[in-house]
PDB file of C-alpha atoms and ligand atoms in Angstrom:
ATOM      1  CA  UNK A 260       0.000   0.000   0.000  1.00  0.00           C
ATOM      2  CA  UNK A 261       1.398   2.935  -0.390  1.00  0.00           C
ATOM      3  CA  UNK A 262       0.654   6.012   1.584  1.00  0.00           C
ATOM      4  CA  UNK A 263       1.268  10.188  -0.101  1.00  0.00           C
ATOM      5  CA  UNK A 264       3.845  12.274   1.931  1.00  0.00           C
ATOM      6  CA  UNK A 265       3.738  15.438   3.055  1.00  0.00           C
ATOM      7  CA  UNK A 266       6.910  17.847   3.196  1.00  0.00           C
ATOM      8  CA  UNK A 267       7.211  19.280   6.754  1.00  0.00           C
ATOM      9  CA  UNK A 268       9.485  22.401   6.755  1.00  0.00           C
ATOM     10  CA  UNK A 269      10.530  23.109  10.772  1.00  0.00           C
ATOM     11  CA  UNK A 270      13.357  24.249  12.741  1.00  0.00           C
ATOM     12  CA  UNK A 271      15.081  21.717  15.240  1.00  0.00           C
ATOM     13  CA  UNK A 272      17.362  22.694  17.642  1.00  0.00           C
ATOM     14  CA  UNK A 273      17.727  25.902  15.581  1.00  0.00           C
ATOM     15  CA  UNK A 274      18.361  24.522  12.243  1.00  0.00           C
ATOM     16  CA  UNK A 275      15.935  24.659   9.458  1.00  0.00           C
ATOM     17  CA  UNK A 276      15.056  20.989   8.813  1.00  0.00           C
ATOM     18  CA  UNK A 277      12.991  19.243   5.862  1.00  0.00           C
ATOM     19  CA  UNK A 278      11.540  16.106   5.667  1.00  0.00           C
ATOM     20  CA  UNK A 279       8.637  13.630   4.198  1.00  0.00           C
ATOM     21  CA  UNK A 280       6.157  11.868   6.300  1.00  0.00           C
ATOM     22  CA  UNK A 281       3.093  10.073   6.407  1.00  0.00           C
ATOM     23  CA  UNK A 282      -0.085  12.183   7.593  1.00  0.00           C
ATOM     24  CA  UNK A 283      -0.322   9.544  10.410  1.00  0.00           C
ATOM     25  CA  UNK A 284       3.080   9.822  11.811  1.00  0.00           C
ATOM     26  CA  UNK A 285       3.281  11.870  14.970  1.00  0.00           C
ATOM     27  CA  UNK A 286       6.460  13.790  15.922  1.00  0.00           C
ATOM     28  CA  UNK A 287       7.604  11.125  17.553  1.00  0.00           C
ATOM     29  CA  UNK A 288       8.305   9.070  14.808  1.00  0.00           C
ATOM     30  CA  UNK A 289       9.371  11.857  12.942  1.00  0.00           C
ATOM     31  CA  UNK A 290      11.978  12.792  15.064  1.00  0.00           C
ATOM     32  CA  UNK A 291      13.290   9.212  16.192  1.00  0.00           C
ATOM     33  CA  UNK A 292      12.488   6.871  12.686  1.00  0.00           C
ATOM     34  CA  UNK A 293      12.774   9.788  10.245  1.00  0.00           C
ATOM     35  CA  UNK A 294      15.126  12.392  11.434  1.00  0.00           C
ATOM     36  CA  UNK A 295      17.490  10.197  13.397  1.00  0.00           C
ATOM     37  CA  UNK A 296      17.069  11.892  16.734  1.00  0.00           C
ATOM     38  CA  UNK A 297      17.004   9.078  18.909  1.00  0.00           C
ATOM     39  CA  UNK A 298      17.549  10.908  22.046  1.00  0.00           C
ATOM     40  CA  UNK A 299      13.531  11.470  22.510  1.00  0.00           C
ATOM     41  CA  UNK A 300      12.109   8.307  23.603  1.00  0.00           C
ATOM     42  CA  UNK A 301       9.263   6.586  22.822  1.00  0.00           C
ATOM     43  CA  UNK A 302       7.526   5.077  26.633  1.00  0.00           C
ATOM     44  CA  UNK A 303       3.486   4.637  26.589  1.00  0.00           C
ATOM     45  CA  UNK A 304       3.057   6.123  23.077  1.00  0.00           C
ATOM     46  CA  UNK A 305      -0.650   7.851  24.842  1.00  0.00           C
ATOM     47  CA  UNK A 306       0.706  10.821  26.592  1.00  0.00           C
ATOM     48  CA  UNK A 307       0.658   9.377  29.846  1.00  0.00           C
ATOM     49  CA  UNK A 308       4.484   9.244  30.962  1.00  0.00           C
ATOM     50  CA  UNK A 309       6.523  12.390  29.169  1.00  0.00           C
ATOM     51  CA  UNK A 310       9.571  10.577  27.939  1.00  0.00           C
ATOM     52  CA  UNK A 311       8.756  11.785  24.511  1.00  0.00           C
ATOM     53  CA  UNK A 312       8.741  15.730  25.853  1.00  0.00           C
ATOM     54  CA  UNK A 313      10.223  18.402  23.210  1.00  0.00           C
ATOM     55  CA  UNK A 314       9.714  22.107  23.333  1.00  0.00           C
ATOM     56  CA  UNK A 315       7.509  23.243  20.744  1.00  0.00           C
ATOM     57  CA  UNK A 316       7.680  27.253  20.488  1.00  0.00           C
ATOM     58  CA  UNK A 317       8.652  27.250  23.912  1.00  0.00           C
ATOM     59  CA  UNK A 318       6.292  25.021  25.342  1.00  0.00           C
ATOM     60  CA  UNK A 319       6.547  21.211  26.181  1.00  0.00           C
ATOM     61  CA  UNK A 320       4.755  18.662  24.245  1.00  0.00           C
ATOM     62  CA  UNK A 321       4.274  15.292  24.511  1.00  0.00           C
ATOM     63  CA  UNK A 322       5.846  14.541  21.079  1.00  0.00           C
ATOM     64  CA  UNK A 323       3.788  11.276  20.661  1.00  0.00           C
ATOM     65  CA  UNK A 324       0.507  13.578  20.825  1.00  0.00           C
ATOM     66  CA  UNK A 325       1.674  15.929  18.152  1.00  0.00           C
ATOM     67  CA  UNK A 326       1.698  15.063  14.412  1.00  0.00           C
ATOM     68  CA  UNK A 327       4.817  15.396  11.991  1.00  0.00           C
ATOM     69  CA  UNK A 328       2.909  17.711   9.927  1.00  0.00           C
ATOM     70  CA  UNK A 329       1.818  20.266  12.325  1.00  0.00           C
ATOM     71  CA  UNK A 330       5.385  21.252  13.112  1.00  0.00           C
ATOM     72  CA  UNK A 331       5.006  22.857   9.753  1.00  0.00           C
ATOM     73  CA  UNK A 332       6.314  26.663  10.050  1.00  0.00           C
ATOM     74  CA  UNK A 333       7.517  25.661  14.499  1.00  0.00           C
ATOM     75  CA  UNK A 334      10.601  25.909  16.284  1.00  0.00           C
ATOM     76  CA  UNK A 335      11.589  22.350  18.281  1.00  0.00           C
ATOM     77  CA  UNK A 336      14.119  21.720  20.916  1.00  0.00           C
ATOM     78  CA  UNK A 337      14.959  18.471  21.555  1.00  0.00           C
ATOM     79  CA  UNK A 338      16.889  16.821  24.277  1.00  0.00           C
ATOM     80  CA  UNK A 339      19.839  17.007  21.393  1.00  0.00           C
ATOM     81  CA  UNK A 340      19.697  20.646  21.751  1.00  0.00           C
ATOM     82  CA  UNK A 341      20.232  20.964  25.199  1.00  0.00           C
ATOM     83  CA  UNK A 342      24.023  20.730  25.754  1.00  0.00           C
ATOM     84  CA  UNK A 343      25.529  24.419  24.700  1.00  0.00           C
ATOM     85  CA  UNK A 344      28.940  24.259  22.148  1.00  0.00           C
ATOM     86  CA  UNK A 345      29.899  20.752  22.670  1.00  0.00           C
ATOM     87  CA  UNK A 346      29.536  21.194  27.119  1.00  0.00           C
ATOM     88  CA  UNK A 347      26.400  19.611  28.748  1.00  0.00           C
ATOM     89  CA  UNK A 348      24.140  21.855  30.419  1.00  0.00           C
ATOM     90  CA  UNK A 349      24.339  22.256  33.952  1.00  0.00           C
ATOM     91  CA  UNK A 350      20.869  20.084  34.110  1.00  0.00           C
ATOM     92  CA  UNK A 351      22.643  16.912  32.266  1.00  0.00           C
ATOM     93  CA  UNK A 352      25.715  17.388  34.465  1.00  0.00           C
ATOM     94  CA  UNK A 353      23.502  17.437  37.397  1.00  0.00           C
ATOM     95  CA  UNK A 354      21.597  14.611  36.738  1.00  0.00           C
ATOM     96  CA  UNK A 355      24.744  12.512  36.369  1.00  0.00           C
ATOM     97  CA  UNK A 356      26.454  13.856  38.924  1.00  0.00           C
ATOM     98  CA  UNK A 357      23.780  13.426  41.941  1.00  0.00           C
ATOM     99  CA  UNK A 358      23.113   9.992  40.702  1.00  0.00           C
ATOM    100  CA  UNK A 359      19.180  10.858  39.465  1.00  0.00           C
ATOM    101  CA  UNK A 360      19.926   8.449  36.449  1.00  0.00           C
ATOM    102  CA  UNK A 361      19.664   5.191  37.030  1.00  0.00           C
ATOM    103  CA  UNK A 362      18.188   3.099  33.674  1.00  0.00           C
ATOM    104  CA  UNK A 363      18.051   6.207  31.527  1.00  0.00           C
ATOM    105  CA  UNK A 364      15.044   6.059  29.621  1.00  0.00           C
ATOM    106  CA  UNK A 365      13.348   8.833  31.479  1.00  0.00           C
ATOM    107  CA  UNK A 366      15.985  11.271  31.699  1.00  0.00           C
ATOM    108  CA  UNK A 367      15.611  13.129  28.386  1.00  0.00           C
ATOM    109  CA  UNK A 368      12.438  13.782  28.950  1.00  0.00           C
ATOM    110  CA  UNK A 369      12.687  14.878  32.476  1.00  0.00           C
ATOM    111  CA  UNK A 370      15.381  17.446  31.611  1.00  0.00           C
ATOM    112  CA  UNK A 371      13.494  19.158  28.184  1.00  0.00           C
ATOM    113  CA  UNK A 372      10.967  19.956  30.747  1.00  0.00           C
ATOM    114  CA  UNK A 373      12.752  21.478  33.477  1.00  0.00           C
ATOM    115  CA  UNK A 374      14.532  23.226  30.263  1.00  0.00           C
ATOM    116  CA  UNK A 375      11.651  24.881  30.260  1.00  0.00           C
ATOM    117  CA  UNK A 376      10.459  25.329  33.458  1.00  0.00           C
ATOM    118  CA  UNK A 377      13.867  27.077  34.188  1.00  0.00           C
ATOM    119  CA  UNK A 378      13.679  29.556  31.260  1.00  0.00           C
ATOM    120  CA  UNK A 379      10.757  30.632  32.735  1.00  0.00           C
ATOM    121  CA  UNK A 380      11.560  31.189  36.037  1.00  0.00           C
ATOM    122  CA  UNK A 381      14.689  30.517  37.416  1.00  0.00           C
ATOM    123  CA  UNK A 382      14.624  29.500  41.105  1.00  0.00           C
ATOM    124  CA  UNK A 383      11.392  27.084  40.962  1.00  0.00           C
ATOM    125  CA  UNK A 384      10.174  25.921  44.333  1.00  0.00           C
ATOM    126  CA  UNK A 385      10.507  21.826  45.524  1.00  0.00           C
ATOM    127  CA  UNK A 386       6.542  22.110  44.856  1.00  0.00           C
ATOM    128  CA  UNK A 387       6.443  24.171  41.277  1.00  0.00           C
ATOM    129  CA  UNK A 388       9.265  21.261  39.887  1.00  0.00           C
ATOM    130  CA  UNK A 389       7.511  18.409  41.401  1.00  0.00           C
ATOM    131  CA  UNK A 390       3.957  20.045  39.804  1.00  0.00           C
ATOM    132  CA  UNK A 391       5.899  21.222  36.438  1.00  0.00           C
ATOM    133  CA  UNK A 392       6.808  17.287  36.353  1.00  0.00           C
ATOM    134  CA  UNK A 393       3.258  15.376  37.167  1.00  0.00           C
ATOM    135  CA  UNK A 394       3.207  14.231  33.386  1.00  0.00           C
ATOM    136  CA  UNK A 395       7.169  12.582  33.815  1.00  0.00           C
ATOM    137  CA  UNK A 396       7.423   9.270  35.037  1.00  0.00           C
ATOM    138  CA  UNK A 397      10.016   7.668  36.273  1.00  0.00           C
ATOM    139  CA  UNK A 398      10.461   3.958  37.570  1.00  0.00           C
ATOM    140  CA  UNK A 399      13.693   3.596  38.767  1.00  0.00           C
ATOM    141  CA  UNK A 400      14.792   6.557  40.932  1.00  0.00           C
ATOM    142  CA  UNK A 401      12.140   7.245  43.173  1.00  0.00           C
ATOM    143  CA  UNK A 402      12.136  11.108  41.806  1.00  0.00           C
ATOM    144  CA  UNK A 403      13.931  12.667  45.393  1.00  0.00           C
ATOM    145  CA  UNK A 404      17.361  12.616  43.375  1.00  0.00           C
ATOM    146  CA  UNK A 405      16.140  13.819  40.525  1.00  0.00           C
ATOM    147  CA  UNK A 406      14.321  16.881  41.875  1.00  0.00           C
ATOM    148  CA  UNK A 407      17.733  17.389  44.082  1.00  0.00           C
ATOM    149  CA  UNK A 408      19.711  17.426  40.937  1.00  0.00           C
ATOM    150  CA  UNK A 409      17.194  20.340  39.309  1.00  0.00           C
ATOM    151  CA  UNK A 410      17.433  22.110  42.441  1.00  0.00           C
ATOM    152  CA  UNK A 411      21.381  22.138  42.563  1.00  0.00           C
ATOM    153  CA  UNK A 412      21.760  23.043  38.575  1.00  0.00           C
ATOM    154  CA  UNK A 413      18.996  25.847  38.875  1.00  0.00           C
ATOM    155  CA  UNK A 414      21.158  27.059  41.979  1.00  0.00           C
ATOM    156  CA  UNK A 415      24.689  26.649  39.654  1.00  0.00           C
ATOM    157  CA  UNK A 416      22.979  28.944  36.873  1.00  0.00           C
ATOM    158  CA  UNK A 417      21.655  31.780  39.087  1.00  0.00           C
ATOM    159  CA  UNK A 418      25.546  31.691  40.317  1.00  0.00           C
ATOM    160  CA  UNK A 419      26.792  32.175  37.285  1.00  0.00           C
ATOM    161  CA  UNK A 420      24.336  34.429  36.223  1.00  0.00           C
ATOM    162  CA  UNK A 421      25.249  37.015  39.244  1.00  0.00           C
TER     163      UNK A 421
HETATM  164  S1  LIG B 653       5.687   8.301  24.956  1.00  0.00           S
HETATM  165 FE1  LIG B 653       4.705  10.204  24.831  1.00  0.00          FE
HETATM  166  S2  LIG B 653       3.891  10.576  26.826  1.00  0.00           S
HETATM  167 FE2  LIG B 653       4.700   8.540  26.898  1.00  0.00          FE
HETATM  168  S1  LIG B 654      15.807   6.279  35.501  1.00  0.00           S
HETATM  169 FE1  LIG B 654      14.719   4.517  34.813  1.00  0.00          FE
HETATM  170  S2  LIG B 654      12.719   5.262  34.391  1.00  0.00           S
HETATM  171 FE2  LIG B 654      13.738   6.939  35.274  1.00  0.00          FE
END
């Protein structure tokens, strides 16, 4: 059978990026099957656990909810946008270096959103990350290191910003 593609025309992790896909295809699979960015992972596929989270035009999505073609004309950041010049960001070096990783397959996820959450306000409370974060799942770490590690890189980046 075959199946008519649609050109997308979108910017991802600020370069302008083409591609074909089907109508059906969310972002997703886009992003992971057609694009190569395997970084965003694919958990319950229904929007129910946020490992698939990009930033659409500075908001998060569950990439699994949003079709290929409607990031037609959008700006995404993926979790392969998030280190800055070749140097992790001080989110990814916290996460590895309070131990808040322990299988993985969360972890891009988790840190697109805080991403976010921190560009829009910069010293979050214990209860705004743990709300910000109701949609991210995680199974292994029990979610006290993680929200440890987002406390102590939101505290490293107001330091440097003084
Ligand atoms: S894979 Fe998208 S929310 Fe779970
Ligand atoms: S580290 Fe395994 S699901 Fe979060």
């Amino acid at each position: 059978m075959t199946h008519t593609l649609t050109r997308v025309r979108t910017t991802i992790n600020g370069e302008a990026v083409e591609f074909l896909c089907e109508p059906r295809q969310s972002l997703l699979e886009c992003l992971r099957d057609i694009l190569g960015l395997t970084g965003t992972k694919e958990g319950c596929n229904d929007g129910n656990c946020g490992a698939c989270t990009v930033i659409m035009d500075g908001r998060i999505v569950n990439s699994c909810l949003v079709l290929g073609v409607e990031v037609e004309g959008r700006e995404i950041i993926t979790i392969e946008g998030i280190a800055q010049g070749g140097r992790l960001h001080p989110l990814q070096r916290a996460f590895l270096e309070d131990m808040a990783v322990q299988c993985g397959f969360c972890t891009p996820g988790f840190i697109v959103a805080v991403k976010s959450l921190l560009d829009q306000d910069a010293n979050p409370s214990e209860e705004q990350i743990r709300q910000w974060l109701a949609n991210n799942l995680c199974r292994c770490t029990g979610y006290d290191k993680i929200i440890h590690a987002i406390r102590q890189a939101a505290a490293e980046m107001q330091e440097v910003k003084v």
